[in-house]
XYZ file of C-alpha atoms in Angstrom:
556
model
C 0.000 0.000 0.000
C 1.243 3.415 -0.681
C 1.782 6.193 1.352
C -0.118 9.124 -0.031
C 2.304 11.657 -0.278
C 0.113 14.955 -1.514
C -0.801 17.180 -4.859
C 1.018 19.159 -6.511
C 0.884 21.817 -9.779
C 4.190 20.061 -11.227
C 5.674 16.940 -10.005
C 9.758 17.147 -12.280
C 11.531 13.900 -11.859
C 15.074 14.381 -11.938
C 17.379 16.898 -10.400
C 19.515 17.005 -12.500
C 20.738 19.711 -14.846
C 17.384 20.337 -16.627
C 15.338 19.675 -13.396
C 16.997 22.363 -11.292
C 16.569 24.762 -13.503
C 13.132 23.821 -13.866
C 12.102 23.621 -10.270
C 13.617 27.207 -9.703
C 11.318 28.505 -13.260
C 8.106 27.474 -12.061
C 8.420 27.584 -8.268
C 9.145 31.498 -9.123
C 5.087 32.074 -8.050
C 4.308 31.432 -5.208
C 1.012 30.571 -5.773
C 2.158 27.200 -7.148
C 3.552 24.294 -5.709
C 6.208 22.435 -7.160
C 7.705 18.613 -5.910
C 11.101 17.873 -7.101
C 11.853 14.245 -7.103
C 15.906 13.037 -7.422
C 17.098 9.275 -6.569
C 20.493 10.617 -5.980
C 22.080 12.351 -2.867
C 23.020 16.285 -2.509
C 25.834 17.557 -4.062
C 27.849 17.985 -0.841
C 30.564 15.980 -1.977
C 33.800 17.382 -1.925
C 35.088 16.121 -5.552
C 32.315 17.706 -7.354
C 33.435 21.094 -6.071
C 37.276 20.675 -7.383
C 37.194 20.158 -11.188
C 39.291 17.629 -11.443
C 37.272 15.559 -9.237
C 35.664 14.196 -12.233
C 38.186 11.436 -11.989
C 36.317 10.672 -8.304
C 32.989 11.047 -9.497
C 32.541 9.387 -12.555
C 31.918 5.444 -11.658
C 30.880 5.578 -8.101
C 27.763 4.972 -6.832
C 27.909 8.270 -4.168
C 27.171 10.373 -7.712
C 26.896 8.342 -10.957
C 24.501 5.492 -12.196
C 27.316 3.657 -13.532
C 25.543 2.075 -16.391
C 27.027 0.340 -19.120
C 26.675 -0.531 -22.878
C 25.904 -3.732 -24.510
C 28.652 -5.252 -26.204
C 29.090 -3.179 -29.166
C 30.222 -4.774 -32.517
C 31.441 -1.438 -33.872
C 34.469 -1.417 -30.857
C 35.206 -4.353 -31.444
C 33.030 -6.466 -29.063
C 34.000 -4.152 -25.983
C 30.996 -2.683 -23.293
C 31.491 0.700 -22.173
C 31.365 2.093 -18.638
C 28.209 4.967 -19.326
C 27.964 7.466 -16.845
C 24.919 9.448 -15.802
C 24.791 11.656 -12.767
C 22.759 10.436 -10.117
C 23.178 13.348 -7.645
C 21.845 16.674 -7.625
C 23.133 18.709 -10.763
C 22.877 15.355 -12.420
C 25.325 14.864 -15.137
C 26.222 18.332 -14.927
C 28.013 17.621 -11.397
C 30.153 14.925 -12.955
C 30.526 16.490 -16.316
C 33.422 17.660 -18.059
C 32.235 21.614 -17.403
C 32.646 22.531 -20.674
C 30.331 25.349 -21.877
C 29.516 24.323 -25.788
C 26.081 25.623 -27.575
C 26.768 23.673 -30.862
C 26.344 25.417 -34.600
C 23.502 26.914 -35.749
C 23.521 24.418 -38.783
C 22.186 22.122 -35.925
C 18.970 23.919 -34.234
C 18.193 25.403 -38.113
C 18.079 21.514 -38.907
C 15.703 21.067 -35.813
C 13.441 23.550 -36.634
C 13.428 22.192 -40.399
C 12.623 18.408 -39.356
C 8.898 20.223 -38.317
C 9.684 21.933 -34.853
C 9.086 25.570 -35.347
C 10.807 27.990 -32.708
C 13.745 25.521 -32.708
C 15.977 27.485 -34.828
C 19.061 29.230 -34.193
C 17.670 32.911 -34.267
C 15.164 31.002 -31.660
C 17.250 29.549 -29.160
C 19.842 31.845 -29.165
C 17.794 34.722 -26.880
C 17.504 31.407 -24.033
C 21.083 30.816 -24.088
C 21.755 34.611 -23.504
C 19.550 34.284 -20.752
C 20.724 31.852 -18.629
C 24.108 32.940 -19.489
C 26.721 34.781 -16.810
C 29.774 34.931 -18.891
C 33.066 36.673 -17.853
C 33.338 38.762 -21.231
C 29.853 40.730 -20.592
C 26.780 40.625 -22.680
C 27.353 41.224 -26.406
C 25.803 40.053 -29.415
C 26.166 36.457 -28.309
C 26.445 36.339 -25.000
C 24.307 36.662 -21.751
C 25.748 38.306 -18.482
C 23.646 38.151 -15.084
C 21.990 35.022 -15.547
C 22.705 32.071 -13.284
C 25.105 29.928 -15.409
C 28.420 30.699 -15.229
C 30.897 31.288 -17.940
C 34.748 31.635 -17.352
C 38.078 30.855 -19.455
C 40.462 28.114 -17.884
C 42.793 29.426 -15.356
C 45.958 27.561 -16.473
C 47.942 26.980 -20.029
C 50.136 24.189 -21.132
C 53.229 25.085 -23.650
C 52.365 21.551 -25.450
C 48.788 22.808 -25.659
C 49.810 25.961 -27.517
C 51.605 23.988 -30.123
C 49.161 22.073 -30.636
C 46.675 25.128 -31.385
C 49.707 26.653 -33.644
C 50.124 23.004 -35.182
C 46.278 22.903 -36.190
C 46.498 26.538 -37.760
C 48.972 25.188 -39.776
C 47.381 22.116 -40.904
C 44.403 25.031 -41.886
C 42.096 25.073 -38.548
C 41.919 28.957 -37.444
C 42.828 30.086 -34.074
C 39.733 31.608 -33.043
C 38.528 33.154 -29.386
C 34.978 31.872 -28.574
C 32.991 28.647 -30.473
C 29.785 29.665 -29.558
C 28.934 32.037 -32.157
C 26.937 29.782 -34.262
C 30.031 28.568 -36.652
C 32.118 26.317 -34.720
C 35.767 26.013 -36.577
C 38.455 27.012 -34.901
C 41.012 26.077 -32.091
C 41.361 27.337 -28.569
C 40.614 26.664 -24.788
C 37.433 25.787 -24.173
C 35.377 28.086 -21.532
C 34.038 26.162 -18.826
C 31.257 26.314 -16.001
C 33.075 27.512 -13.279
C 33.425 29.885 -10.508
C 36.822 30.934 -9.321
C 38.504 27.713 -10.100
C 35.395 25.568 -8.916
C 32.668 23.836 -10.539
C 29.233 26.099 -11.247
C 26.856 22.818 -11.910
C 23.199 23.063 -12.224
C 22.436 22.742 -8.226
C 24.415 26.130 -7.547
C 23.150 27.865 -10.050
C 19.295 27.216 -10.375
C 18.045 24.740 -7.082
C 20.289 26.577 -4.260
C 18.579 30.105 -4.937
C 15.691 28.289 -5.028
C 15.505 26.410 -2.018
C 14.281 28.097 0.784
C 10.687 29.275 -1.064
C 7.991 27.647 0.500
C 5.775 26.162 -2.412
C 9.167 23.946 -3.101
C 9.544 20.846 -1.980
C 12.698 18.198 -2.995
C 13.287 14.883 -2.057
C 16.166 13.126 -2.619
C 17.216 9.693 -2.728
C 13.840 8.676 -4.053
C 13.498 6.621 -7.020
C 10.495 6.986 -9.352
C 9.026 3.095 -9.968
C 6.460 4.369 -12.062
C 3.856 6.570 -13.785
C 0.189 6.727 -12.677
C -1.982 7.207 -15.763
C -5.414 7.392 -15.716
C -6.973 6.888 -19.551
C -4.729 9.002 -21.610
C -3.795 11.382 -18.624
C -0.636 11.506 -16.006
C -1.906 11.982 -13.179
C 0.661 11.067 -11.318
C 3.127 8.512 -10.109
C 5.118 6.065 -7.459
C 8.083 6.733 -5.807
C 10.359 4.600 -3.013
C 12.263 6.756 -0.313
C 13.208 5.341 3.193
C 11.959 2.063 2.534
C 8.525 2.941 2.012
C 6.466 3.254 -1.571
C 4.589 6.651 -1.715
C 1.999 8.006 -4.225
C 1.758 11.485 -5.334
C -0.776 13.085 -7.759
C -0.182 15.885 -10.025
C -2.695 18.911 -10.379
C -1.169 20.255 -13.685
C 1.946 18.420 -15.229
C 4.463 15.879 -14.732
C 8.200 16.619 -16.373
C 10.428 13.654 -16.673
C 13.613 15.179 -16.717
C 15.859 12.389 -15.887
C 18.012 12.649 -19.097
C 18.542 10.577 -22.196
C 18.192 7.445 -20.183
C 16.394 7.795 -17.282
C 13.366 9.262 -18.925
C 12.386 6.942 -21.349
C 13.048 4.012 -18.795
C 10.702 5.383 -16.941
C 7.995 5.715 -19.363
C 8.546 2.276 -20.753
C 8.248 0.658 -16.943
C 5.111 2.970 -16.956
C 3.697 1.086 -19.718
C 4.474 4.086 -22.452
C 6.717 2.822 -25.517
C 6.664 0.688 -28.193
C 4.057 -2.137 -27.775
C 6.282 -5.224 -28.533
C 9.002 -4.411 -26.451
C 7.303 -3.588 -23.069
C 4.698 -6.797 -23.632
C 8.725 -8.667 -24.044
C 9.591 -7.510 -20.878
C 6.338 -8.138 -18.969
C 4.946 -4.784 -18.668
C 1.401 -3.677 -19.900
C 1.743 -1.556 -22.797
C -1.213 1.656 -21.436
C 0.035 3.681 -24.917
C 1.838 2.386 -28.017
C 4.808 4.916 -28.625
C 7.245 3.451 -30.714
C 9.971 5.779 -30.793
C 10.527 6.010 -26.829
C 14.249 4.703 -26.225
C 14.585 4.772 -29.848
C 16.897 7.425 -31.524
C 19.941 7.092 -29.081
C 22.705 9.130 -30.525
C 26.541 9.603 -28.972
C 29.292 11.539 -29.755
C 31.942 8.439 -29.866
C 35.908 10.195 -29.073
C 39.144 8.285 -30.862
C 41.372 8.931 -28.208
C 44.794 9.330 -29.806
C 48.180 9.284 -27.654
C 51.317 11.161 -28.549
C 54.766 10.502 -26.618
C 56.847 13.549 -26.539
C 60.340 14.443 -25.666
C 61.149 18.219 -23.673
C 57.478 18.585 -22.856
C 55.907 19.382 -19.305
C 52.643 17.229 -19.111
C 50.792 15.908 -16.502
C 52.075 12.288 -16.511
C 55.634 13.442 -15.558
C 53.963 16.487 -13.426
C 51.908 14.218 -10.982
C 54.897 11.371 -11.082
C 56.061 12.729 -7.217
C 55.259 13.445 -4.143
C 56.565 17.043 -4.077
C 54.904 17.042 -8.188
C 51.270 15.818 -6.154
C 52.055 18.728 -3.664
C 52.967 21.212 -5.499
C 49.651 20.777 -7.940
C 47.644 20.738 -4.456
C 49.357 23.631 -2.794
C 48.758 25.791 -6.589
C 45.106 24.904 -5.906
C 44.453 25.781 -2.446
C 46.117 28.859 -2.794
C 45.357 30.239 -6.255
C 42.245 28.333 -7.480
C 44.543 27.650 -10.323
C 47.017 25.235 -12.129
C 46.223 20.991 -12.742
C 43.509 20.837 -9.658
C 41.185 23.402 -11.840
C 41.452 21.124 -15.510
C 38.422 20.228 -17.190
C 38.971 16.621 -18.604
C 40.079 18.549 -21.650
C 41.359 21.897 -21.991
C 42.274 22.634 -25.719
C 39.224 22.258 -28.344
C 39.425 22.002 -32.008
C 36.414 21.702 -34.790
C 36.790 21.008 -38.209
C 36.372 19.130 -41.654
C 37.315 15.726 -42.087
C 37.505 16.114 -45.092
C 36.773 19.069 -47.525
C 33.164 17.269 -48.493
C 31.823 18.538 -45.404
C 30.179 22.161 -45.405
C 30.729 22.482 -41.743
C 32.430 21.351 -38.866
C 32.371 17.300 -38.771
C 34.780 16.929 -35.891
C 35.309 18.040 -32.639
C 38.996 17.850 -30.933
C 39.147 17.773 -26.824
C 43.553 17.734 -26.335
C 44.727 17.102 -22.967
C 48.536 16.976 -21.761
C 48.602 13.573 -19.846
C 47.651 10.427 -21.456
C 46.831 6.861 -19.880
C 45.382 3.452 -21.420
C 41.752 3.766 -20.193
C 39.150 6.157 -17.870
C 40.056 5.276 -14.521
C 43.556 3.967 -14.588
C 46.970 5.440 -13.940
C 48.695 7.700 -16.008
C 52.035 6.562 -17.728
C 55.096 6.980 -16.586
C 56.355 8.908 -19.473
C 55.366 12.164 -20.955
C 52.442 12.315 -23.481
C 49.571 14.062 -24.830
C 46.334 12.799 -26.402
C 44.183 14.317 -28.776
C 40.488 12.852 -29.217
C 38.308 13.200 -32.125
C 34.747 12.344 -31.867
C 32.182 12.817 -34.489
C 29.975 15.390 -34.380
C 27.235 14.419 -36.733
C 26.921 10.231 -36.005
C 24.406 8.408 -38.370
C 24.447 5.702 -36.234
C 21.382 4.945 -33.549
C 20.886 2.872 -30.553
C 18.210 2.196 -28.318
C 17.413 2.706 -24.593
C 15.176 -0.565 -23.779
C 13.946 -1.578 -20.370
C 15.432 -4.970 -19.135
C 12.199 -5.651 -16.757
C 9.336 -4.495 -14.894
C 11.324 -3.341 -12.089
C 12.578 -0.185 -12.811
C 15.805 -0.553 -10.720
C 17.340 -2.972 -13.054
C 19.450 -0.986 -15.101
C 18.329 -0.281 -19.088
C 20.316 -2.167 -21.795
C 22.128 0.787 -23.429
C 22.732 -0.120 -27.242
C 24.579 2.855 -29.204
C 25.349 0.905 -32.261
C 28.451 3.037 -32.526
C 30.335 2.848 -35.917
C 27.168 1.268 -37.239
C 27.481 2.251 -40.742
C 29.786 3.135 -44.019
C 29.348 6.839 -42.955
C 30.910 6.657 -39.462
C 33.442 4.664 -40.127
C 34.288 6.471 -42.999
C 34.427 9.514 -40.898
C 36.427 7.783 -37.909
C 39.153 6.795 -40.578
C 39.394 10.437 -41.748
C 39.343 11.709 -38.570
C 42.309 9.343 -37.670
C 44.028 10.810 -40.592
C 43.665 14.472 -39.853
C 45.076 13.964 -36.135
C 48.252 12.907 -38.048
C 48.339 15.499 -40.014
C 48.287 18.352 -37.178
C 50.500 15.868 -35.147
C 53.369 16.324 -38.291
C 53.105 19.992 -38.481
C 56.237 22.243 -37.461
C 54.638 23.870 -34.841
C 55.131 20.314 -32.721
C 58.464 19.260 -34.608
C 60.600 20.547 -31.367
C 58.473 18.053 -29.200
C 59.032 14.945 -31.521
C 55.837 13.791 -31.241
C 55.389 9.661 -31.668
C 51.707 8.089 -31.976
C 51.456 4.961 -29.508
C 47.330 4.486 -29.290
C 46.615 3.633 -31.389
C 50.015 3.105 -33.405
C 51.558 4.313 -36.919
C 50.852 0.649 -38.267
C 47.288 0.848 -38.903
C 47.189 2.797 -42.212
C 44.108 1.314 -44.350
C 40.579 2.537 -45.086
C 39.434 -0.671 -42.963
C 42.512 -1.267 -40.524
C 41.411 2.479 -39.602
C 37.951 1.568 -38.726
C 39.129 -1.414 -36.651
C 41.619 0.919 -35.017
C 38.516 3.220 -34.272
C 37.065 0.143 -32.723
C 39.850 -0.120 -29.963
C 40.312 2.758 -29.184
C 37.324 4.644 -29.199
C 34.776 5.528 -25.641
C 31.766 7.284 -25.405
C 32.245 11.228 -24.327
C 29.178 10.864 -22.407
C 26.460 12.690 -25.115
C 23.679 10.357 -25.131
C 20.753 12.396 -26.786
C 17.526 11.792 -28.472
C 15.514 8.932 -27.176
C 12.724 10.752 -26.372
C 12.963 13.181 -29.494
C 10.930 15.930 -30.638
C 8.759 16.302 -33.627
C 5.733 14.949 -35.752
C 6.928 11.900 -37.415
C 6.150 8.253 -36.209
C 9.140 8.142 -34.103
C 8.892 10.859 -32.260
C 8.077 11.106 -28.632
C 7.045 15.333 -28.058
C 5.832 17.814 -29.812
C 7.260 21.678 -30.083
C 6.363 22.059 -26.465
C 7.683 19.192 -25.454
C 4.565 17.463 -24.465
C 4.456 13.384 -24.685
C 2.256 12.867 -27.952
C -1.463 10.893 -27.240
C -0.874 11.755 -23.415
C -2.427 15.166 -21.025
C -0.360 16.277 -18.315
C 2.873 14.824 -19.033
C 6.290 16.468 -20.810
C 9.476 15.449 -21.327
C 12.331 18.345 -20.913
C 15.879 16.528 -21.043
C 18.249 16.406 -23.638
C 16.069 12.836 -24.468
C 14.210 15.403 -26.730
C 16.894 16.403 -29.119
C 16.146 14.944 -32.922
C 20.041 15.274 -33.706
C 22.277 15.708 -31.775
C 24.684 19.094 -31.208
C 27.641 19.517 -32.715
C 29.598 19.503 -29.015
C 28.861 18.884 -25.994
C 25.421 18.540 -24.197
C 25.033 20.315 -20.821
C 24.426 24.122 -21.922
C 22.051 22.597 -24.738
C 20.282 20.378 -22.221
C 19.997 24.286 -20.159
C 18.717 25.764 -22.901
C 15.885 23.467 -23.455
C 14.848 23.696 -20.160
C 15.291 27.363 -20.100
C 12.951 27.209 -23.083
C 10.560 24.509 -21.641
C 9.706 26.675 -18.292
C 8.622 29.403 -20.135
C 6.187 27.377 -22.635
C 4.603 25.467 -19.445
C 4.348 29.062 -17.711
C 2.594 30.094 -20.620
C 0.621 27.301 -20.955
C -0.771 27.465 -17.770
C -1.646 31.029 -18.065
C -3.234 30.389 -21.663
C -4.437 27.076 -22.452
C -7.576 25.898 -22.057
C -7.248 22.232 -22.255
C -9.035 19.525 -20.394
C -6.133 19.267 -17.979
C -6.062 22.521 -17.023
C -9.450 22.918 -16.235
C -9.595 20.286 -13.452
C -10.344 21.424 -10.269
C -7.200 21.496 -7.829
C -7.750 20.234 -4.906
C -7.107 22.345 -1.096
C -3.165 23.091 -1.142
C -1.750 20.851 1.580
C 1.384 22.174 3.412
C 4.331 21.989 2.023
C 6.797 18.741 3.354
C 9.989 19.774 3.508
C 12.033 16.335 3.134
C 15.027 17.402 1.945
């Protein structure tokens, strides 16, 4: 028996970096009352403050999901670790920090597949304002919002060849990639504060917290929808043990990313028929395209020895290395302590067929075999190329009824001609910026993954071994009018009242970059349509009596 836990105008599942956002749009009057539901913990651990924490975060069960792929043919019969934040700020507390829009190639191709307002010239204004970044407010830039924007407070002399190598190979050394056309080469800007991470939970829920019609409960995990005929009207949730039922008065928002949501609808009985019947759940409303769609951006992760070069593998070799990086931190907010995964960024053609960007480049000056494991014992950098515009798609599919066995994750990655065709260029071009004077003095020597493999197809297979996700699942829940899609413009589930999806779940095609200030702008986006909505619509839902407020329970 459930505990009946109350009503509330909007019940947003997932605090993570769409739902805080979210829960700090529409809890903004206080006339309605909002219920923000997370299965993780708070984001009071210490190594998703430091940046370079990442390395601390990322597989453990105090702040990520640690899901994993199916064996994937395309690499070679390997499974991929998959992280997903499970903590508040979500992904965006585990995340590489790297603030990234994508081109405007990308949201003009949105609002083309049938999503009006989706376009460049649309989004751009939501961007702006969410945006705090450290140059001011300009043409294309926000200052005073709650997301903030700062350059990388630390430079690497191998990094700067690099950049000068790539100019020379015919990638320009631009200043900012967010301007709509990405090509170029420099430091990424990152979401940070003085040296420390800005995630979603700082800047949208903590402002947020204190107002009364707010109420967020963590460590709570959703088991399931509650729909009555074709409406939401609510849904099931476990927290201390104990199974609890809570009704919605307006709208429930899944926004527990790319896959959380749509496992969540498919254990609710929404998906495509044949699947959830498969897995022994009653399919309540035949939507085929939910977990469908899943896109990645998959990085080649190329390694470089070099000789007279200060990187990080020789850096953090010692004790007095270790303690000088620490002591640079705790002083200055500065030096290795402060990296994003990757500090250098490059976009460009694979190959002059493409009209834009194809690639994206995130350099680092340490290199080591995998995620997680120690880095060698001789200097190196590596350079990774994902990507940008995959034709390949996976799925998202439930595994049971019980919505705490974890989804089987299939990204197909390097499923067809294209891709691989793209991987082996991409392969090619890092060698060509790797020959380039401007690295010469640093005699540069590729070990990962190795000057043999030379061939169209021993190319692909290198791409195989030596490529991982970069953590930019997208799309499984995706937007638009055709029989795979999941939304509509406004983001609400197709065939269902009082239910939307707001996650980056809902992007057709993916960005060319990465996700995080994407997923922010959607949401940005998505609070203002359901503000409006409320105020405008007349729709069944919205015309249901609400029943007596209740007090708000604080539980978190």
């Amino acid at each position: 028996m459930a505990h009946e836990f109350g009503s509330f105008d909007y019940v947003i599942v997932g605090g993570g970096t769409a739902g805080c956002l979210l829960a700090n749009r529409l809890s903004e009057d206080p006339a309605i009352e909002v219920l923000l539901i997370e299965a993780g913990r708070a984001d009071d651990y210490i190594w998703i403050h430091i940046p370079v924490g990442y390395l601390y975060c990322i597989d453990n069960p105090r702040t990520d999901w640690r899901f994993r792929t199916t064996d994937e043919p395309g690499l070679n019969g390997r499974s991929l670790l998959y992280p997903r934040g499970r903590v508040l700020g979500g992904s965006s507390s585990i995340n590489g920090m790297i603030y990234m829009r994508g081109q405007r190639v990308d949201y003009d191709h949105w609002r083309d597949l049938g999503n009006p307002g989706w376009g460049w010239d649309d989004v751009l204004p939501w961007f702006k304002r969410t945006e705090d970044h450290w140059g001011g407010a300009n043409e294309f830039h926000g200052a005073g919002g709650q997301w903030r924007v700062e350059p990388q407070r630390l430079s690497w002399e191998i990094l700067d060849a690099f950049r000068e190598a790539a100019h020379e190979a015919g990638i320009p050394k631009v200043t900012d990639f967010n301007r709509g056309d990405n090509l170029g080469c420099a430091y990424f800007e990152v979401n940070q504060k003085a040296g420390i991470r800005w995630n979603a939970s700082k800047a949208f829920l903590r402002p947020a917290r204190q107002r009364h019609n707010l109420t967020i409960v963590t460590e709570a995990h959703v088991e399931r929808l509650e729909i009555a005929g074709k409406r939401v009207a609510g849904l099931f949730f476990t927290a201390g043990g104990e199974l609890h039922r809570v009704t919605t008065r307006l709208e429930t928002i899944l926004a527990a990313g790319a896959i959380g949501s749509p496992h969540i609808l498919q254990a609710s009985g929404v998906g495509p028929a044949p699947v959830l019947a498969e897995k022994g759940v009653a399919p309540l409303h035949d939507l085929p395209g939910v977990g469908e769609n899943l896109q990645d951006h998959l990085q080649l992760r190329m390694a470089f020895k070099v000789r007279n070069a200060r990187t990080l593998n020789v850096l953090a070799a010692t004790h007095w290395g270790k303690l000088r990086i620490g002591l640079e931190y705790a002083l200055f907010r500065r030096g290795p302590m402060s990296m994003a995964p990757s500090q250098l960024g490059a976009f460009a053609r694979s190959d002059p067929r493409h009209p834009h960007a194809n690639v994206q480049y995130h350099v680092q000056p340490l290199s080591l075999d995998q995620f997680g494991e120690p880095l060698h014992d001789f200097p190196a950098f590596t350079a990774s190329v994902c990507n940008l515009k995959p034709e390949s798609r996976g799925t998202v599919r439930l595994s049971g009824p019980d919505t705490r066995s974890p989804p089987v994750i299939t990204p197909n990655y390097l499923s067809t001609d294209a891709d691989r065709q793209v991987a082996a260029e991409s392969l090619r071009l890092t060698r060509r910026i790797v020959a380039q004077p401007a690295l010469a003095r640093f005699d540069p020597e590729e070990f990962m993954p190795g000057s043999a493999w030379q061939s169209e197809e021993e190319l692909a297979r290198a791409a195989g071994a030596i490529g991982t996700t970069i953590f930019h699942p997208v799309g499984t829940c995706k937007m638009g009018q055709d029989p795979l899609a999941v939304v509509d413009g406004r983001l609400r589930v197709h065939g269902l009242w009082g239910l939307r999806v707001v996650d980056a779940s809902i992007m057709p095609t993916i960005t060319s970059g990465n996700t995080c200030s994407p997923t922010v702008m959607i949401a940005e986006k998505a609070s203002a349509m359901i503000i409006e909505d409320r105020k405008t619509r007349a729709s069944e839902t919205l015309r249901e009596p609400a029943p007596v407020a209740r007090p708000v329970q604080e539980t978190a």
